[in-house]
mmCIF file of C-alpha atoms in Angstrom:
data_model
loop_
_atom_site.group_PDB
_atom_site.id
_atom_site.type_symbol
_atom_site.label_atom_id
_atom_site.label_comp_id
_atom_site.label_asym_id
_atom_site.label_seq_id
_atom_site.Cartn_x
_atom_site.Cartn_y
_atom_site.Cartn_z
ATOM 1 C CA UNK A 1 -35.666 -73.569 -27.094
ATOM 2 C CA UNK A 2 -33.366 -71.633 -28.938
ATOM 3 C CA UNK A 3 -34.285 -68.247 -29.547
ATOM 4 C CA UNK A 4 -32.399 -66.098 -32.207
ATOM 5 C CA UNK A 5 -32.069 -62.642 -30.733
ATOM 6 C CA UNK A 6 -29.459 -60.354 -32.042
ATOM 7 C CA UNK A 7 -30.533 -58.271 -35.578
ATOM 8 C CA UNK A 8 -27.239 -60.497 -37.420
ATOM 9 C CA UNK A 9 -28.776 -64.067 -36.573
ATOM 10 C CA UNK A 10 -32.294 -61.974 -37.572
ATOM 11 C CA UNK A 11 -31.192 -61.655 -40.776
ATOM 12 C CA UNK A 12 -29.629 -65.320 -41.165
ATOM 13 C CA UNK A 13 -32.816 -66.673 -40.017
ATOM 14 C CA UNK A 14 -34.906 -64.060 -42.649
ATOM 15 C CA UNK A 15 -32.612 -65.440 -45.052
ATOM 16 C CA UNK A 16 -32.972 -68.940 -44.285
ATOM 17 C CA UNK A 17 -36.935 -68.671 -44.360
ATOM 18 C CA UNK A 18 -35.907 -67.990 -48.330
ATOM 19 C CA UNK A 19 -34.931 -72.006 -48.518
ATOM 20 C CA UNK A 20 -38.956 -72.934 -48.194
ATOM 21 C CA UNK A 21 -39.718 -70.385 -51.015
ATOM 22 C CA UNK A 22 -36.816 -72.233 -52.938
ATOM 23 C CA UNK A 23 -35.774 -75.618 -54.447
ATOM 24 C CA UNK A 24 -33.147 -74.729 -56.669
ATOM 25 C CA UNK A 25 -30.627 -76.400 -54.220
ATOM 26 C CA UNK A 26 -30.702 -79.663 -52.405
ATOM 27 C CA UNK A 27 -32.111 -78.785 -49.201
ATOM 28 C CA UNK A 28 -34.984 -80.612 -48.272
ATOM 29 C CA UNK A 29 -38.123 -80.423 -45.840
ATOM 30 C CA UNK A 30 -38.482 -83.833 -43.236
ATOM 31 C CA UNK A 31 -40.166 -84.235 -40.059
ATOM 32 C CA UNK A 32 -38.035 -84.317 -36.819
ATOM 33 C CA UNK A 33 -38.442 -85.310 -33.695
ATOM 34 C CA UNK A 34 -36.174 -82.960 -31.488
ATOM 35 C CA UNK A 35 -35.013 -82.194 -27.690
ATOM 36 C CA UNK A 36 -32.577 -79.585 -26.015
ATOM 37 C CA UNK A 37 -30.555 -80.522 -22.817
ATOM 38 C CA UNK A 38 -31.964 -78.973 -19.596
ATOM 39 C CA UNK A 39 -30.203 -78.311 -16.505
ATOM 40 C CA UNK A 40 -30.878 -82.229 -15.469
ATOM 41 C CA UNK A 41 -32.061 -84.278 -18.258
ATOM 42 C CA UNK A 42 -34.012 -83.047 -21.895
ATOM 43 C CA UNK A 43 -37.167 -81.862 -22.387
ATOM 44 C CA UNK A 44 -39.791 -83.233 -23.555
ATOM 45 C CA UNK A 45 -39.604 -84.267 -27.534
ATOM 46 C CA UNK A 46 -40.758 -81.601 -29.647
ATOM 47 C CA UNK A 47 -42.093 -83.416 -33.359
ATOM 48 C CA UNK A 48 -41.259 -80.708 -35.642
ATOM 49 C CA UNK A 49 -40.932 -80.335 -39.458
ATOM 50 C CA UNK A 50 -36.722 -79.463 -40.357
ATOM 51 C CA UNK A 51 -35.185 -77.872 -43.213
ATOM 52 C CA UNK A 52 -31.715 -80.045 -44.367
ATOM 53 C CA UNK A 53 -28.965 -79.020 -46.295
ATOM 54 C CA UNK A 54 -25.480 -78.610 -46.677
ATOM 55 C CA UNK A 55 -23.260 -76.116 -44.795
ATOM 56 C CA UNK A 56 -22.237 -74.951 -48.662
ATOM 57 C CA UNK A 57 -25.600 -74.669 -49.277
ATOM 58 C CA UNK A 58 -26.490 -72.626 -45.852
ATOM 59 C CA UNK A 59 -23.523 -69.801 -46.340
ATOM 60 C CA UNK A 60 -24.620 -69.307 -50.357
ATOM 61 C CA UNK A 61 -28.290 -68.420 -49.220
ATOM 62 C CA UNK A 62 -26.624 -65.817 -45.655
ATOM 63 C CA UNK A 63 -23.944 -64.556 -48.631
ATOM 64 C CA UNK A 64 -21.315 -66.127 -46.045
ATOM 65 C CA UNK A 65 -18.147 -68.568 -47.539
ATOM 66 C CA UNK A 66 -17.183 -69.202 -43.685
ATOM 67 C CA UNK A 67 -20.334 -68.958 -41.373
ATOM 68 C CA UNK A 68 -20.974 -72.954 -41.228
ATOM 69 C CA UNK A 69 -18.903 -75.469 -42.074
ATOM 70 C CA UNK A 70 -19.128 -76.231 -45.811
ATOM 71 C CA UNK A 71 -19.235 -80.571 -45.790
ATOM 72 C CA UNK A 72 -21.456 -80.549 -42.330
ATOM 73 C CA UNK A 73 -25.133 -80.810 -42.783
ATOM 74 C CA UNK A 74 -27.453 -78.907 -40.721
ATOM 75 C CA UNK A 75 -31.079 -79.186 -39.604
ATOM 76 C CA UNK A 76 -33.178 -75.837 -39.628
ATOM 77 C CA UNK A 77 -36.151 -75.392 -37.348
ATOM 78 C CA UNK A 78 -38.633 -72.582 -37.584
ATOM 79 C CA UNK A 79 -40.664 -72.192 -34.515
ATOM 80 C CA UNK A 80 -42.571 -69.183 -35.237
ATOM 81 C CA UNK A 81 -42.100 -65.759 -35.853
ATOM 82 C CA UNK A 82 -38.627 -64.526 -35.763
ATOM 83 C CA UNK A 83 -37.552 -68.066 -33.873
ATOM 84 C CA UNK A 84 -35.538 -70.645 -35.326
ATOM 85 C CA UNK A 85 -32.789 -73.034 -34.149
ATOM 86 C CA UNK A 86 -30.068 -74.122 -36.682
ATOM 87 C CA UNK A 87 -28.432 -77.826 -35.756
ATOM 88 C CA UNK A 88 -25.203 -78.779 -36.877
ATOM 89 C CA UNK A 89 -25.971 -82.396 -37.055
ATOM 90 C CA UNK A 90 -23.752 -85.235 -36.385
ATOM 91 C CA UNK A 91 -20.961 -86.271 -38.810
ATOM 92 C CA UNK A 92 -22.577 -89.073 -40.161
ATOM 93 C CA UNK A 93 -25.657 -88.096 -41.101
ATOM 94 C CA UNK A 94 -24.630 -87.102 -44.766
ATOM 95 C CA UNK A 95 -26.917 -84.838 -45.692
ATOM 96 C CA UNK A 96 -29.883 -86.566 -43.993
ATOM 97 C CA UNK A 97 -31.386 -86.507 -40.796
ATOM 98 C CA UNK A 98 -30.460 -89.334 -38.497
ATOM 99 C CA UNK A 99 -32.961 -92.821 -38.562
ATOM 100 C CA UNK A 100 -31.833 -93.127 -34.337
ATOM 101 C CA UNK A 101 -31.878 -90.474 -32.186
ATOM 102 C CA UNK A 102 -28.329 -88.524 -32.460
ATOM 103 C CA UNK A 103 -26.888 -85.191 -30.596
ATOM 104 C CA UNK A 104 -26.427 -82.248 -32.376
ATOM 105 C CA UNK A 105 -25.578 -78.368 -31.381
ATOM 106 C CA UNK A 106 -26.860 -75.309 -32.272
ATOM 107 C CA UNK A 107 -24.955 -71.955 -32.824
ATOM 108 C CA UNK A 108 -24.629 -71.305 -29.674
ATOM 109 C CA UNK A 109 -23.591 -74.574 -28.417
ATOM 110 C CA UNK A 110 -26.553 -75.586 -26.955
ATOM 111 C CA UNK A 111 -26.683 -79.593 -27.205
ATOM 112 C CA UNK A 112 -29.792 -81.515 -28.812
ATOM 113 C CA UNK A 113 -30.860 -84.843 -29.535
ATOM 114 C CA UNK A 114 -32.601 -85.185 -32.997
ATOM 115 C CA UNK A 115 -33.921 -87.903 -35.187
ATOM 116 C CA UNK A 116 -35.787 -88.782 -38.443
ATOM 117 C CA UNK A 117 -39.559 -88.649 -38.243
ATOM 118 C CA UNK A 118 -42.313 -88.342 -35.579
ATOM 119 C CA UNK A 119 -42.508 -91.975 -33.999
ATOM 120 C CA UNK A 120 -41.957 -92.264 -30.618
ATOM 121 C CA UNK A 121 -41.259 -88.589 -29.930
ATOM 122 C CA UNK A 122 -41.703 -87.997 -26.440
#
């Protein structure tokens, strides 16, 4: 999993935890089902619950214009304390998660596969 580490992702993350205290904007809460590409294969599927919202929306709560891109939308994941993985997800998911199972990349270009809901995660 995807581990944010250094104190300037800390603060993004802190930051980010501010969109579940928040609805003013248009990000919203759905469940996920979510895996990360291992050295040969994926792991396991992971049913999580995922923050979404647009990349405008994303740099107005980190006080960034450039930090993600404004018209992608993006999947937050908060694992526990301190841990969270931000997707970029693909193109055509709009500013929703994707209904079939769809790559994506985190910040550190890690690839994932993520889709809507908990069915079928494994």
């Amino acid at each position: 999993m995807s581990l944010i580490r250094s104190p300037l992702a800390r603060a993004l993350v802190a930051t980010a935890a501010v969109l579940g205290c928040t609805s003013a904007m248009a990000a919203k809460r759905a469940d996920a089902c979510v895996k990360y590409e291992m050295e040969y294969g994926w792991s396991k599927g992971y049913a999580v619950e995922a923050t979404v919202l647009q990349g405008s929306e994303l740099n107005e709560k980190v006080g960034s214009f450039t930090r993600f891109s404004s018209f992608a939308t993006y999947a937050v994941i908060f694992w526990g304390e301190g841990q969270a993985t931000i997707l970029k997800l693909p193109a055509m998911s709009v500013g929703s998660l994707p209904m079939f199972e769809g790559q994506a990349e985190d910040q550190e270009g890690r690839r994932w596969k993520i889709k809507e809901g908990h069915m079928f995660c494994n």
